[in-house]
JSON list of C-alpha atoms in Angstrom, two decimals:
[
{"chain": "A", "resi": 1, "resn": "MET", "atom": "CA", "xyz": [64.14, 102.12, -72.12]},
{"chain": "A", "resi": 2, "resn": "THR", "atom": "CA", "xyz": [64.77, 103.05, -75.72]},
{"chain": "A", "resi": 3, "resn": "ASP", "atom": "CA", "xyz": [63.83, 106.27, -77.50]},
{"chain": "A", "resi": 4, "resn": "ARG", "atom": "CA", "xyz": [61.43, 106.01, -80.56]},
{"chain": "A", "resi": 5, "resn": "PRO", "atom": "CA", "xyz": [62.27, 108.08, -83.75]},
{"chain": "A", "resi": 6, "resn": "ALA", "atom": "CA", "xyz": [59.75, 110.76, -84.18]},
{"chain": "A", "resi": 7, "resn": "ALA", "atom": "CA", "xyz": [56.77, 110.44, -86.56]},
{"chain": "A", "resi": 8, "resn": "ASP", "atom": "CA", "xyz": [57.32, 111.88, -90.00]},
{"chain": "A", "resi": 9, "resn": "ASP", "atom": "CA", "xyz": [54.90, 115.26, -90.29]},
{"chain": "A", "resi": 10, "resn": "THR", "atom": "CA", "xyz": [54.39, 114.46, -94.16]},
{"chain": "A", "resi": 11, "resn": "ALA", "atom": "CA", "xyz": [53.41, 110.88, -93.65]},
{"chain": "A", "resi": 12, "resn": "ALA", "atom": "CA", "xyz": [50.40, 112.62, -91.98]},
{"chain": "A", "resi": 13, "resn": "GLN", "atom": "CA", "xyz": [49.46, 114.74, -94.82]},
{"chain": "A", "resi": 14, "resn": "PRO", "atom": "CA", "xyz": [46.18, 113.85, -96.74]},
{"chain": "A", "resi": 15, "resn": "GLU", "atom": "CA", "xyz": [47.00, 112.38, -100.19]},
{"chain": "A", "resi": 16, "resn": "GLY", "atom": "CA", "xyz": [44.45, 114.76, -101.68]},
{"chain": "A", "resi": 17, "resn": "ASP", "atom": "CA", "xyz": [46.81, 117.92, -100.77]},
{"chain": "A", "resi": 18, "resn": "ALA", "atom": "CA", "xyz": [50.21, 116.06, -101.88]},
{"chain": "A", "resi": 19, "resn": "ALA", "atom": "CA", "xyz": [48.37, 115.39, -105.46]},
{"chain": "A", "resi": 20, "resn": "THR", "atom": "CA", "xyz": [47.44, 119.18, -106.00]},
{"chain": "A", "resi": 21, "resn": "ALA", "atom": "CA", "xyz": [50.48, 120.96, -104.18]},
{"chain": "A", "resi": 22, "resn": "GLY", "atom": "CA", "xyz": [52.53, 121.40, -107.97]},
{"chain": "A", "resi": 23, "resn": "ALA", "atom": "CA", "xyz": [49.51, 122.01, -110.19]},
{"chain": "A", "resi": 24, "resn": "PRO", "atom": "CA", "xyz": [48.84, 125.47, -111.69]},
{"chain": "A", "resi": 25, "resn": "GLU", "atom": "CA", "xyz": [46.27, 127.66, -110.60]},
{"chain": "A", "resi": 26, "resn": "LEU", "atom": "CA", "xyz": [43.28, 128.29, -113.13]},
{"chain": "A", "resi": 27, "resn": "VAL", "atom": "CA", "xyz": [42.94, 131.87, -113.98]},
{"chain": "A", "resi": 28, "resn": "PRO", "atom": "CA", "xyz": [39.14, 133.18, -114.31]},
{"chain": "A", "resi": 29, "resn": "ALA", "atom": "CA", "xyz": [37.66, 134.30, -117.55]},
{"chain": "A", "resi": 30, "resn": "GLU", "atom": "CA", "xyz": [37.07, 137.74, -116.54]},
{"chain": "A", "resi": 31, "resn": "GLN", "atom": "CA", "xyz": [41.22, 138.15, -116.10]},
{"chain": "A", "resi": 32, "resn": "VAL", "atom": "CA", "xyz": [41.64, 136.39, -119.57]},
{"chain": "A", "resi": 33, "resn": "THR", "atom": "CA", "xyz": [39.00, 138.99, -121.26]},
{"chain": "A", "resi": 34, "resn": "ALA", "atom": "CA", "xyz": [40.72, 141.91, -119.55]},
{"chain": "A", "resi": 35, "resn": "ALA", "atom": "CA", "xyz": [44.18, 140.94, -120.85]},
{"chain": "A", "resi": 36, "resn": "LEU", "atom": "CA", "xyz": [42.88, 140.63, -124.33]},
{"chain": "A", "resi": 37, "resn": "GLU", "atom": "CA", "xyz": [41.47, 143.89, -124.25]},
{"chain": "A", "resi": 38, "resn": "ALA", "atom": "CA", "xyz": [44.42, 145.50, -122.60]},
{"chain": "A", "resi": 39, "resn": "ALA", "atom": "CA", "xyz": [46.63, 144.06, -125.69]},
{"chain": "A", "resi": 40, "resn": "ALA", "atom": "CA", "xyz": [44.20, 145.06, -128.18]},
{"chain": "A", "resi": 41, "resn": "GLU", "atom": "CA", "xyz": [44.39, 148.68, -126.86]},
{"chain": "A", "resi": 42, "resn": "PHE", "atom": "CA", "xyz": [48.07, 148.72, -126.53]},
{"chain": "A", "resi": 43, "resn": "LYS", "atom": "CA", "xyz": [48.11, 147.45, -130.42]},
{"chain": "A", "resi": 44, "resn": "ASP", "atom": "CA", "xyz": [45.63, 150.11, -131.24]},
{"chain": "A", "resi": 45, "resn": "ARG", "atom": "CA", "xyz": [48.12, 152.51, -129.69]},
{"chain": "A", "resi": 46, "resn": "LEU", "atom": "CA", "xyz": [51.18, 151.25, -131.39]},
{"chain": "A", "resi": 47, "resn": "LEU", "atom": "CA", "xyz": [49.31, 151.17, -134.68]},
{"chain": "A", "resi": 48, "resn": "ARG", "atom": "CA", "xyz": [48.45, 155.01, -134.16]},
{"chain": "A", "resi": 49, "resn": "THR", "atom": "CA", "xyz": [51.65, 155.88, -133.02]},
{"chain": "A", "resi": 50, "resn": "LEU", "atom": "CA", "xyz": [53.51, 154.49, -136.19]},
{"chain": "A", "resi": 51, "resn": "ALA", "atom": "CA", "xyz": [50.71, 156.37, -138.42]},
{"chain": "A", "resi": 52, "resn": "GLU", "atom": "CA", "xyz": [51.70, 159.48, -136.68]},
{"chain": "A", "resi": 53, "resn": "MET", "atom": "CA", "xyz": [55.59, 158.90, -137.32]},
{"chain": "A", "resi": 54, "resn": "GLU", "atom": "CA", "xyz": [55.16, 158.14, -140.71]},
{"chain": "A", "resi": 55, "resn": "ASN", "atom": "CA", "xyz": [53.16, 161.43, -141.34]},
{"chain": "A", "resi": 56, "resn": "LEU", "atom": "CA", "xyz": [55.81, 163.38, -139.61]},
{"chain": "A", "resi": 57, "resn": "ARG", "atom": "CA", "xyz": [58.56, 161.70, -141.55]},
{"chain": "A", "resi": 58, "resn": "LYS", "atom": "CA", "xyz": [56.52, 162.88, -144.77]},
{"chain": "A", "resi": 59, "resn": "ARG", "atom": "CA", "xyz": [55.63, 166.24, -143.45]},
{"chain": "A", "resi": 60, "resn": "THR", "atom": "CA", "xyz": [59.37, 166.92, -142.72]},
{"chain": "A", "resi": 61, "resn": "GLU", "atom": "CA", "xyz": [60.44, 165.55, -146.07]},
{"chain": "A", "resi": 62, "resn": "ARG", "atom": "CA", "xyz": [57.82, 168.07, -147.68]},
{"chain": "A", "resi": 63, "resn": "GLU", "atom": "CA", "xyz": [58.88, 170.96, -145.60]},
{"chain": "A", "resi": 64, "resn": "VAL", "atom": "CA", "xyz": [63.06, 170.36, -146.44]},
{"chain": "A", "resi": 65, "resn": "ALA", "atom": "CA", "xyz": [61.93, 170.01, -150.11]},
{"chain": "A", "resi": 66, "resn": "ASP", "atom": "CA", "xyz": [60.08, 173.09, -150.24]},
{"chain": "A", "resi": 67, "resn": "ALA", "atom": "CA", "xyz": [63.11, 175.00, -148.47]},
{"chain": "A", "resi": 68, "resn": "ARG", "atom": "CA", "xyz": [65.37, 173.75, -151.04]},
{"chain": "A", "resi": 69, "resn": "VAL", "atom": "CA", "xyz": [63.21, 174.92, -153.70]},
{"chain": "A", "resi": 70, "resn": "TYR", "atom": "CA", "xyz": [61.63, 178.33, -152.44]},
{"chain": "A", "resi": 71, "resn": "GLY", "atom": "CA", "xyz": [64.32, 179.09, -149.83]},
{"chain": "A", "resi": 72, "resn": "VAL", "atom": "CA", "xyz": [65.93, 181.44, -152.59]},
{"chain": "A", "resi": 73, "resn": "ALA", "atom": "CA", "xyz": [62.63, 183.34, -153.22]},
{"chain": "A", "resi": 74, "resn": "GLY", "atom": "CA", "xyz": [63.66, 186.35, -151.50]},
{"chain": "A", "resi": 75, "resn": "PHE", "atom": "CA", "xyz": [67.33, 186.71, -152.89]},
{"chain": "A", "resi": 76, "resn": "ALA", "atom": "CA", "xyz": [65.64, 185.66, -156.17]},
{"chain": "A", "resi": 77, "resn": "ARG", "atom": "CA", "xyz": [63.27, 188.72, -156.23]},
{"chain": "A", "resi": 78, "resn": "ASP", "atom": "CA", "xyz": [66.16, 191.01, -155.76]},
{"chain": "A", "resi": 79, "resn": "VAL", "atom": "CA", "xyz": [67.85, 189.52, -158.69]},
{"chain": "A", "resi": 80, "resn": "LEU", "atom": "CA", "xyz": [64.93, 190.16, -160.74]},
{"chain": "A", "resi": 81, "resn": "ALA", "atom": "CA", "xyz": [65.36, 193.83, -160.41]},
{"chain": "A", "resi": 82, "resn": "VAL", "atom": "CA", "xyz": [68.86, 193.44, -161.87]},
{"chain": "A", "resi": 83, "resn": "ALA", "atom": "CA", "xyz": [67.44, 191.53, -164.89]},
{"chain": "A", "resi": 84, "resn": "ASP", "atom": "CA", "xyz": [64.73, 194.16, -165.45]},
{"chain": "A", "resi": 85, "resn": "ASN", "atom": "CA", "xyz": [67.32, 196.98, -165.77]},
{"chain": "A", "resi": 86, "resn": "MET", "atom": "CA", "xyz": [69.65, 195.24, -168.22]},
{"chain": "A", "resi": 87, "resn": "HIS", "atom": "CA", "xyz": [66.41, 194.42, -170.33]},
{"chain": "A", "resi": 88, "resn": "ARG", "atom": "CA", "xyz": [65.51, 197.88, -170.15]},
{"chain": "A", "resi": 89, "resn": "ALA", "atom": "CA", "xyz": [68.87, 199.47, -171.06]},
{"chain": "A", "resi": 90, "resn": "LEU", "atom": "CA", "xyz": [68.81, 196.85, -174.01]},
{"chain": "A", "resi": 91, "resn": "GLY", "atom": "CA", "xyz": [65.60, 197.65, -175.06]},
{"chain": "A", "resi": 92, "resn": "THR", "atom": "CA", "xyz": [66.29, 201.62, -175.38]},
{"chain": "A", "resi": 93, "resn": "ILE", "atom": "CA", "xyz": [69.05, 200.71, -178.08]},
{"chain": "A", "resi": 94, "resn": "GLU", "atom": "CA", "xyz": [67.31, 201.22, -181.71]},
{"chain": "A", "resi": 95, "resn": "ALA", "atom": "CA", "xyz": [67.93, 198.94, -184.46]},
{"chain": "A", "resi": 96, "resn": "GLU", "atom": "CA", "xyz": [69.54, 201.57, -186.72]},
{"chain": "A", "resi": 97, "resn": "LEU", "atom": "CA", "xyz": [71.95, 202.63, -183.91]},
{"chain": "A", "resi": 98, "resn": "ARG", "atom": "CA", "xyz": [72.97, 199.04, -183.64]},
{"chain": "A", "resi": 99, "resn": "GLU", "atom": "CA", "xyz": [73.71, 198.83, -187.60]},
{"chain": "A", "resi": 100, "resn": "HIS", "atom": "CA", "xyz": [75.97, 201.91, -187.65]},
{"chain": "A", "resi": 101, "resn": "ALA", "atom": "CA", "xyz": [77.70, 201.06, -183.98]},
{"chain": "A", "resi": 102, "resn": "ASP", "atom": "CA", "xyz": [81.54, 200.99, -184.12]},
{"chain": "A", "resi": 103, "resn": "VAL", "atom": "CA", "xyz": [83.32, 198.23, -182.96]},
{"chain": "A", "resi": 104, "resn": "LYS", "atom": "CA", "xyz": [83.62, 199.24, -179.26]},
{"chain": "A", "resi": 105, "resn": "LEU", "atom": "CA", "xyz": [79.71, 200.24, -178.94]},
{"chain": "A", "resi": 106, "resn": "THR", "atom": "CA", "xyz": [79.13, 196.63, -180.49]},
{"chain": "A", "resi": 107, "resn": "ALA", "atom": "CA", "xyz": [81.25, 194.67, -178.08]},
{"chain": "A", "resi": 108, "resn": "LEU", "atom": "CA", "xyz": [79.69, 196.49, -174.97]},
{"chain": "A", "resi": 109, "resn": "ILE", "atom": "CA", "xyz": [76.20, 195.88, -176.34]},
{"chain": "A", "resi": 110, "resn": "GLU", "atom": "CA", "xyz": [76.92, 192.08, -177.05]},
{"chain": "A", "resi": 111, "resn": "GLY", "atom": "CA", "xyz": [78.54, 191.85, -173.48]},
{"chain": "A", "resi": 112, "resn": "VAL", "atom": "CA", "xyz": [75.51, 193.15, -171.78]},
{"chain": "A", "resi": 113, "resn": "GLU", "atom": "CA", "xyz": [73.33, 190.57, -174.02]},
{"chain": "A", "resi": 114, "resn": "LEU", "atom": "CA", "xyz": [75.50, 188.02, -173.05]},
{"chain": "A", "resi": 115, "resn": "THR", "atom": "CA", "xyz": [75.38, 188.88, -169.27]},
{"chain": "A", "resi": 116, "resn": "GLU", "atom": "CA", "xyz": [71.43, 188.93, -169.25]},
{"chain": "A", "resi": 117, "resn": "ARG", "atom": "CA", "xyz": [71.58, 185.19, -170.74]},
{"chain": "A", "resi": 118, "resn": "GLU", "atom": "CA", "xyz": [73.87, 184.21, -168.51]},
{"chain": "A", "resi": 119, "resn": "LEU", "atom": "CA", "xyz": [71.76, 185.70, -165.43]},
{"chain": "A", "resi": 120, "resn": "MET", "atom": "CA", "xyz": [68.69, 184.18, -166.74]},
{"chain": "A", "resi": 121, "resn": "LYS", "atom": "CA", "xyz": [70.41, 180.64, -166.93]},
{"chain": "A", "resi": 122, "resn": "VAL", "atom": "CA", "xyz": [71.51, 180.97, -163.13]},
{"chain": "A", "resi": 123, "resn": "LEU", "atom": "CA", "xyz": [67.95, 181.84, -162.26]},
{"chain": "A", "resi": 124, "resn": "GLU", "atom": "CA", "xyz": [66.54, 178.94, -163.98]},
{"chain": "A", "resi": 125, "resn": "LYS", "atom": "CA", "xyz": [69.46, 176.70, -162.58]},
{"chain": "A", "resi": 126, "resn": "TYR", "atom": "CA", "xyz": [67.56, 177.36, -159.07]},
{"chain": "A", "resi": 127, "resn": "GLY", "atom": "CA", "xyz": [63.79, 176.87, -160.21]},
{"chain": "A", "resi": 128, "resn": "VAL", "atom": "CA", "xyz": [63.12, 180.47, -161.58]},
{"chain": "A", "resi": 129, "resn": "THR", "atom": "CA", "xyz": [61.49, 181.03, -165.09]},
{"chain": "A", "resi": 130, "resn": "LYS", "atom": "CA", "xyz": [60.29, 183.67, -166.78]},
{"chain": "A", "resi": 131, "resn": "PHE", "atom": "CA", "xyz": [56.75, 183.82, -168.59]},
{"chain": "A", "resi": 132, "resn": "SER", "atom": "CA", "xyz": [55.17, 186.82, -170.82]},
{"chain": "A", "resi": 133, "resn": "PRO", "atom": "CA", "xyz": [51.63, 186.02, -171.40]},
{"chain": "A", "resi": 134, "resn": "GLN", "atom": "CA", "xyz": [51.14, 187.89, -174.78]},
{"chain": "A", "resi": 135, "resn": "GLY", "atom": "CA", "xyz": [47.54, 186.89, -175.89]},
{"chain": "A", "resi": 136, "resn": "GLU", "atom": "CA", "xyz": [46.46, 184.80, -173.18]},
{"chain": "A", "resi": 137, "resn": "LYS", "atom": "CA", "xyz": [43.35, 184.98, -171.17]},
{"chain": "A", "resi": 138, "resn": "PHE", "atom": "CA", "xyz": [43.77, 187.13, -168.10]},
{"chain": "A", "resi": 139, "resn": "ASP", "atom": "CA", "xyz": [44.40, 185.14, -165.05]},
{"chain": "A", "resi": 140, "resn": "PRO", "atom": "CA", "xyz": [44.40, 187.26, -161.87]},
{"chain": "A", "resi": 141, "resn": "ASN", "atom": "CA", "xyz": [46.71, 184.33, -160.05]},
{"chain": "A", "resi": 142, "resn": "VAL", "atom": "CA", "xyz": [49.40, 185.21, -162.16]},
{"chain": "A", "resi": 143, "resn": "HIS", "atom": "CA", "xyz": [49.02, 188.44, -163.93]},
{"chain": "A", "resi": 144, "resn": "GLN", "atom": "CA", "xyz": [48.54, 191.69, -162.54]},
{"chain": "A", "resi": 145, "resn": "ALA", "atom": "CA", "xyz": [46.47, 194.34, -164.62]},
{"chain": "A", "resi": 146, "resn": "MET", "atom": "CA", "xyz": [47.62, 197.77, -164.83]},
{"chain": "A", "resi": 147, "resn": "TYR", "atom": "CA", "xyz": [45.06, 199.38, -167.35]},
{"chain": "A", "resi": 148, "resn": "GLU", "atom": "CA", "xyz": [42.48, 198.36, -169.83]},
{"chain": "A", "resi": 149, "resn": "VAL", "atom": "CA", "xyz": [42.58, 198.96, -173.54]},
{"chain": "A", "resi": 150, "resn": "GLN", "atom": "CA", "xyz": [40.59, 198.41, -176.64]},
{"chain": "A", "resi": 151, "resn": "ASP", "atom": "CA", "xyz": [41.84, 196.05, -179.31]},
{"chain": "A", "resi": 152, "resn": "SER", "atom": "CA", "xyz": [39.80, 194.62, -182.13]},
{"chain": "A", "resi": 153, "resn": "ASP", "atom": "CA", "xyz": [42.76, 191.98, -183.06]},
{"chain": "A", "resi": 154, "resn": "VAL", "atom": "CA", "xyz": [42.63, 190.52, -179.24]},
{"chain": "A", "resi": 155, "resn": "PRO", "atom": "CA", "xyz": [39.65, 188.71, -177.38]},
{"chain": "A", "resi": 156, "resn": "ALA", "atom": "CA", "xyz": [38.02, 190.90, -174.66]},
{"chain": "A", "resi": 157, "resn": "GLY", "atom": "CA", "xyz": [39.60, 189.67, -171.45]},
{"chain": "A", "resi": 158, "resn": "HIS", "atom": "CA", "xyz": [42.76, 188.76, -172.77]},
{"chain": "A", "resi": 159, "resn": "VAL", "atom": "CA", "xyz": [46.57, 190.43, -172.58]},
{"chain": "A", "resi": 160, "resn": "ALA", "atom": "CA", "xyz": [46.92, 193.12, -175.12]},
{"chain": "A", "resi": 161, "resn": "GLN", "atom": "CA", "xyz": [50.41, 193.84, -173.83]},
{"chain": "A", "resi": 162, "resn": "VAL", "atom": "CA", "xyz": [52.90, 192.69, -171.20]},
{"chain": "A", "resi": 163, "resn": "ILE", "atom": "CA", "xyz": [54.47, 195.68, -169.51]},
{"chain": "A", "resi": 164, "resn": "GLN", "atom": "CA", "xyz": [56.64, 193.78, -167.29]},
{"chain": "A", "resi": 165, "resn": "ALA", "atom": "CA", "xyz": [57.20, 189.92, -167.67]},
{"chain": "A", "resi": 166, "resn": "GLY", "atom": "CA", "xyz": [56.34, 187.60, -164.78]},
{"chain": "A", "resi": 167, "resn": "TYR", "atom": "CA", "xyz": [58.51, 184.70, -163.06]},
{"chain": "A", "resi": 168, "resn": "MET", "atom": "CA", "xyz": [57.72, 181.64, -161.30]},
{"chain": "A", "resi": 169, "resn": "LEU", "atom": "CA", "xyz": [59.75, 179.91, -158.71]},
{"chain": "A", "resi": 170, "resn": "GLY", "atom": "CA", "xyz": [59.06, 176.26, -159.07]},
{"chain": "A", "resi": 171, "resn": "ASP", "atom": "CA", "xyz": [54.95, 176.13, -159.27]},
{"chain": "A", "resi": 172, "resn": "ARG", "atom": "CA", "xyz": [54.64, 179.33, -157.38]},
{"chain": "A", "resi": 173, "resn": "VAL", "atom": "CA", "xyz": [54.04, 182.85, -158.67]},
{"chain": "A", "resi": 174, "resn": "LEU", "atom": "CA", "xyz": [57.55, 184.53, -157.93]},
{"chain": "A", "resi": 175, "resn": "ARG", "atom": "CA", "xyz": [56.51, 188.07, -159.34]},
{"chain": "A", "resi": 176, "resn": "PRO", "atom": "CA", "xyz": [53.20, 188.58, -161.35]},
{"chain": "A", "resi": 177, "resn": "ALA", "atom": "CA", "xyz": [53.54, 189.45, -165.09]},
{"chain": "A", "resi": 178, "resn": "LEU", "atom": "CA", "xyz": [52.30, 193.23, -165.37]},
{"chain": "A", "resi": 179, "resn": "VAL", "atom": "CA", "xyz": [49.60, 193.40, -168.21]},
{"chain": "A", "resi": 180, "resn": "ALA", "atom": "CA", "xyz": [47.19, 195.49, -170.00]},
{"chain": "A", "resi": 181, "resn": "VAL", "atom": "CA", "xyz": [43.92, 193.91, -170.60]},
{"chain": "A", "resi": 182, "resn": "VAL", "atom": "CA", "xyz": [41.62, 194.11, -173.40]},
{"chain": "A", "resi": 183, "resn": "LYS", "atom": "CA", "xyz": [38.43, 195.64, -172.10]},
{"chain": "A", "resi": 184, "resn": "ALA", "atom": "CA", "xyz": [34.85, 194.28, -173.45]},
{"chain": "A", "resi": 185, "resn": "ALA", "atom": "CA", "xyz": [33.23, 196.39, -176.34]},
{"chain": "A", "resi": 186, "resn": "PRO", "atom": "CA", "xyz": [30.58, 198.73, -175.08]},
{"chain": "A", "resi": 187, "resn": "LYS", "atom": "CA", "xyz": [27.12, 197.28, -175.46]},
{"chain": "A", "resi": 188, "resn": "ALA", "atom": "CA", "xyz": [24.68, 199.28, -178.03]},
{"chain": "A", "resi": 189, "resn": "PRO", "atom": "CA", "xyz": [21.96, 201.07, -176.47]},
{"chain": "A", "resi": 190, "resn": "PRO", "atom": "CA", "xyz": [18.53, 199.11, -176.75]},
{"chain": "A", "resi": 191, "resn": "SER", "atom": "CA", "xyz": [16.19, 200.36, -179.36]},
{"chain": "A", "resi": 192, "resn": "SER", "atom": "CA", "xyz": [12.91, 201.76, -178.43]},
{"chain": "A", "resi": 193, "resn": "ALA", "atom": "CA", "xyz": [9.90, 203.06, -180.26]},
{"chain": "A", "resi": 194, "resn": "ASN", "atom": "CA", "xyz": [11.03, 206.95, -179.81]},
{"chain": "A", "resi": 195, "resn": "ASP", "atom": "CA", "xyz": [13.65, 206.06, -182.47]},
{"chain": "A", "resi": 196, "resn": "ASN", "atom": "CA", "xyz": [11.29, 205.95, -185.10]},
{"chain": "A", "resi": 197, "resn": "PRO", "atom": "CA", "xyz": [10.74, 209.45, -187.16]},
{"chain": "A", "resi": 198, "resn": "ALA", "atom": "CA", "xyz": [7.70, 211.08, -186.26]},
{"chain": "A", "resi": 199, "resn": "GLY", "atom": "CA", "xyz": [4.67, 210.09, -188.44]},
{"chain": "A", "resi": 200, "resn": "ALA", "atom": "CA", "xyz": [6.32, 207.00, -189.55]},
{"chain": "A", "resi": 201, "resn": "GLY", "atom": "CA", "xyz": [4.26, 203.93, -190.19]}
]
């Protein structure tokens, strides 16, 4: 008696199952919608992050530029005291003394003047500029009023005298100018009927 070969199990499978064994499963519409929403959210986050990074870059560049320009403010204020003293010293030399000065005194005066000019050049190199607002309209942002004066040649509210020059560092006030301001003329008292002489009319 001969043995028969075992029956092939695959042959017993229905034809429908064999046809669909390798086909991909269809994704439900809800999953597609959720995936699109997630992608949109990630894109929005990415754009926000890129915008924040760009703002941070600009802010950092601005802070570095400000530090470069305004970082010398403390040192510059101290140097201004030296410049003021040199200017005062030169201001005490009268014209008559200059005319009759001997060679040594003349050389000393010229040396101090040269040093003052060099000092101002160095300050300007680092963005420090001097301003003297003689005759300008008083501006509390850049001027400091020391007192008021009467002056018919200068309009009221304008600078009549500069006591000490001011300095700017870039577009900021390093030191305001000390000034005297022209005050407004007093108003005339209003006339009244009592001012008329008695019995007039």
